[in-house]
């Protein structure tokens, strides 16, 4: 479950049901990988935007508006090759803290839970934006 998708669910019970669904389909010893943003850092620092993603083909702007308990996420994608008008959309996110995620994983029965700050298995650091969790059934 990558791409910060888990936090598009709007309450912890929905997140727990989803994690339970992952648990159900895993074989014993199977691993689940979840990638979200480090919402502990985001809640503490309250940035109004995330780093710009841009290359020769696209420009992706991400803005945050804090509306407790959610964050309104506004994204604008510009296709630089097609030269069309930028497309903007918005959605609400549930800022899930690491401790909250860990509590849900433990309650469901996941074990050997490990946290990282990147897909290169960089040790988790509280001041880095990515949060990757690998948990075993």
Tab-separated table of C-alpha atoms in Angstrom:
chain	number	residue	atom	x	y	z
A	1	UNK	CA	0.000	0.000	0.000
A	2	UNK	CA	2.224	2.787	-1.280
A	3	UNK	CA	1.782	6.363	-2.449
A	4	UNK	CA	0.349	7.695	0.831
A	5	UNK	CA	-2.974	6.039	-0.048
A	6	UNK	CA	-3.829	4.634	3.394
A	7	UNK	CA	-4.475	8.117	4.822
A	8	UNK	CA	-7.148	8.784	2.194
A	9	UNK	CA	-9.423	6.737	4.454
A	10	UNK	CA	-11.131	9.219	6.724
A	11	UNK	CA	-11.149	7.516	10.116
A	12	UNK	CA	-9.075	5.032	12.078
A	13	UNK	CA	-11.762	2.334	11.968
A	14	UNK	CA	-11.583	2.369	8.140
A	15	UNK	CA	-7.795	2.148	8.326
A	16	UNK	CA	-8.015	-0.733	10.789
A	17	UNK	CA	-10.465	-2.618	8.508
A	18	UNK	CA	-8.093	-2.134	5.587
A	19	UNK	CA	-5.062	-3.340	7.554
A	20	UNK	CA	-7.126	-6.324	8.725
A	21	UNK	CA	-7.904	-7.058	5.077
A	22	UNK	CA	-4.185	-7.097	4.315
A	23	UNK	CA	-3.665	-9.429	7.280
A	24	UNK	CA	-6.385	-11.761	6.011
A	25	UNK	CA	-4.877	-12.228	2.547
A	26	UNK	CA	-1.283	-12.676	3.711
A	27	UNK	CA	0.105	-16.159	4.150
A	28	UNK	CA	1.763	-16.903	7.508
A	29	UNK	CA	5.156	-15.178	7.416
A	30	UNK	CA	4.011	-12.925	4.556
A	31	UNK	CA	5.015	-9.262	4.638
A	32	UNK	CA	2.970	-6.131	4.202
A	33	UNK	CA	4.546	-2.852	3.092
A	34	UNK	CA	2.817	0.468	3.756
A	35	UNK	CA	4.175	3.856	2.730
A	36	UNK	CA	2.684	7.058	4.061
A	37	UNK	CA	4.173	10.394	5.000
A	38	UNK	CA	5.616	11.054	8.422
A	39	UNK	CA	2.563	12.779	9.869
A	40	UNK	CA	4.223	13.287	13.254
A	41	UNK	CA	6.625	15.663	11.504
A	42	UNK	CA	3.874	17.230	9.389
A	43	UNK	CA	1.610	17.866	12.385
A	44	UNK	CA	4.499	19.383	14.351
A	45	UNK	CA	5.816	21.602	11.552
A	46	UNK	CA	2.523	22.306	9.708
A	47	UNK	CA	4.034	22.966	6.276
A	48	UNK	CA	1.639	24.623	3.844
A	49	UNK	CA	3.088	22.606	0.956
A	50	UNK	CA	5.202	19.563	0.262
A	51	UNK	CA	8.338	19.639	-1.878
A	52	UNK	CA	7.704	20.331	-5.553
A	53	UNK	CA	8.073	17.346	-7.883
A	54	UNK	CA	9.169	18.501	-11.304
A	55	UNK	CA	10.954	17.158	-14.341
A	56	UNK	CA	10.943	17.925	-18.072
A	57	UNK	CA	7.486	16.357	-18.504
A	58	UNK	CA	5.459	17.225	-15.391
A	59	UNK	CA	5.154	19.609	-12.486
A	60	UNK	CA	3.357	18.352	-9.353
A	61	UNK	CA	2.459	20.892	-6.662
A	62	UNK	CA	1.071	19.736	-3.298
A	63	UNK	CA	-0.530	22.091	-0.781
A	64	UNK	CA	-1.820	21.387	2.723
A	65	UNK	CA	-4.622	23.121	4.626
A	66	UNK	CA	-5.153	22.062	8.234
A	67	UNK	CA	-8.788	21.382	9.154
A	68	UNK	CA	-8.606	19.299	12.328
A	69	UNK	CA	-8.766	16.328	12.433
A	70	UNK	CA	-8.071	16.197	8.683
A	71	UNK	CA	-5.712	17.842	6.248
A	72	UNK	CA	-7.157	19.166	3.017
A	73	UNK	CA	-4.722	18.142	0.317
A	74	UNK	CA	-4.749	20.164	-2.891
A	75	UNK	CA	-2.692	18.880	-5.808
A	76	UNK	CA	-1.977	20.558	-9.128
A	77	UNK	CA	-0.506	18.561	-11.988
A	78	UNK	CA	0.883	20.318	-15.032
A	79	UNK	CA	1.682	18.326	-18.162
A	80	UNK	CA	4.557	20.355	-19.592
A	81	UNK	CA	4.684	18.371	-22.823
A	82	UNK	CA	1.015	18.659	-23.797
A	83	UNK	CA	0.872	22.379	-22.878
A	84	UNK	CA	-2.635	22.000	-21.467
A	85	UNK	CA	-4.146	23.785	-18.500
A	86	UNK	CA	-3.002	22.430	-15.137
A	87	UNK	CA	-5.383	20.014	-13.422
A	88	UNK	CA	-6.157	20.681	-9.760
A	89	UNK	CA	-7.949	18.379	-7.353
A	90	UNK	CA	-8.358	18.148	-3.624
A	91	UNK	CA	-9.168	15.538	-1.033
A	92	UNK	CA	-9.080	15.104	2.724
A	93	UNK	CA	-6.386	13.094	4.477
A	94	UNK	CA	-6.316	11.624	7.967
A	95	UNK	CA	-2.883	12.429	9.406
A	96	UNK	CA	-1.975	9.043	10.900
A	97	UNK	CA	0.833	9.190	13.447
A	98	UNK	CA	3.447	6.460	13.658
A	99	UNK	CA	2.308	5.455	17.156
A	100	UNK	CA	-1.318	5.191	15.965
A	101	UNK	CA	-0.310	3.018	13.026
A	102	UNK	CA	1.805	0.847	15.307
A	103	UNK	CA	-1.085	0.414	17.756
A	104	UNK	CA	-3.381	-0.751	14.935
A	105	UNK	CA	-0.775	-3.182	13.605
A	106	UNK	CA	-0.191	-4.683	17.063
A	107	UNK	CA	-3.924	-5.015	17.742
A	108	UNK	CA	-4.409	-6.893	14.458
A	109	UNK	CA	-1.509	-9.233	15.202
A	110	UNK	CA	1.279	-8.093	12.902
A	111	UNK	CA	4.764	-8.813	14.222
A	112	UNK	CA	8.347	-7.944	13.419
A	113	UNK	CA	7.202	-4.407	12.547
A	114	UNK	CA	9.997	-2.215	11.193
A	115	UNK	CA	9.941	1.455	10.208
A	116	UNK	CA	12.105	3.148	7.588
A	117	UNK	CA	12.531	6.578	5.996
A	118	UNK	CA	12.850	5.251	2.455
A	119	UNK	CA	12.508	2.235	0.221
A	120	UNK	CA	16.264	1.773	0.520
A	121	UNK	CA	15.578	0.669	4.125
A	122	UNK	CA	17.120	3.825	5.560
A	123	UNK	CA	16.615	3.843	9.329
A	124	UNK	CA	13.484	5.788	10.283
A	125	UNK	CA	14.216	9.365	11.248
A	126	UNK	CA	11.607	11.636	12.807
A	127	UNK	CA	12.689	14.591	10.632
A	128	UNK	CA	12.310	12.841	7.269
A	129	UNK	CA	9.113	12.956	5.238
A	130	UNK	CA	8.685	9.289	4.164
A	131	UNK	CA	7.425	6.625	6.548
A	132	UNK	CA	7.704	3.041	5.330
A	133	UNK	CA	6.522	0.165	7.498
A	134	UNK	CA	7.224	-3.485	6.861
A	135	UNK	CA	5.215	-5.892	9.022
A	136	UNK	CA	4.985	-9.649	9.065
A	137	UNK	CA	1.941	-11.857	9.596
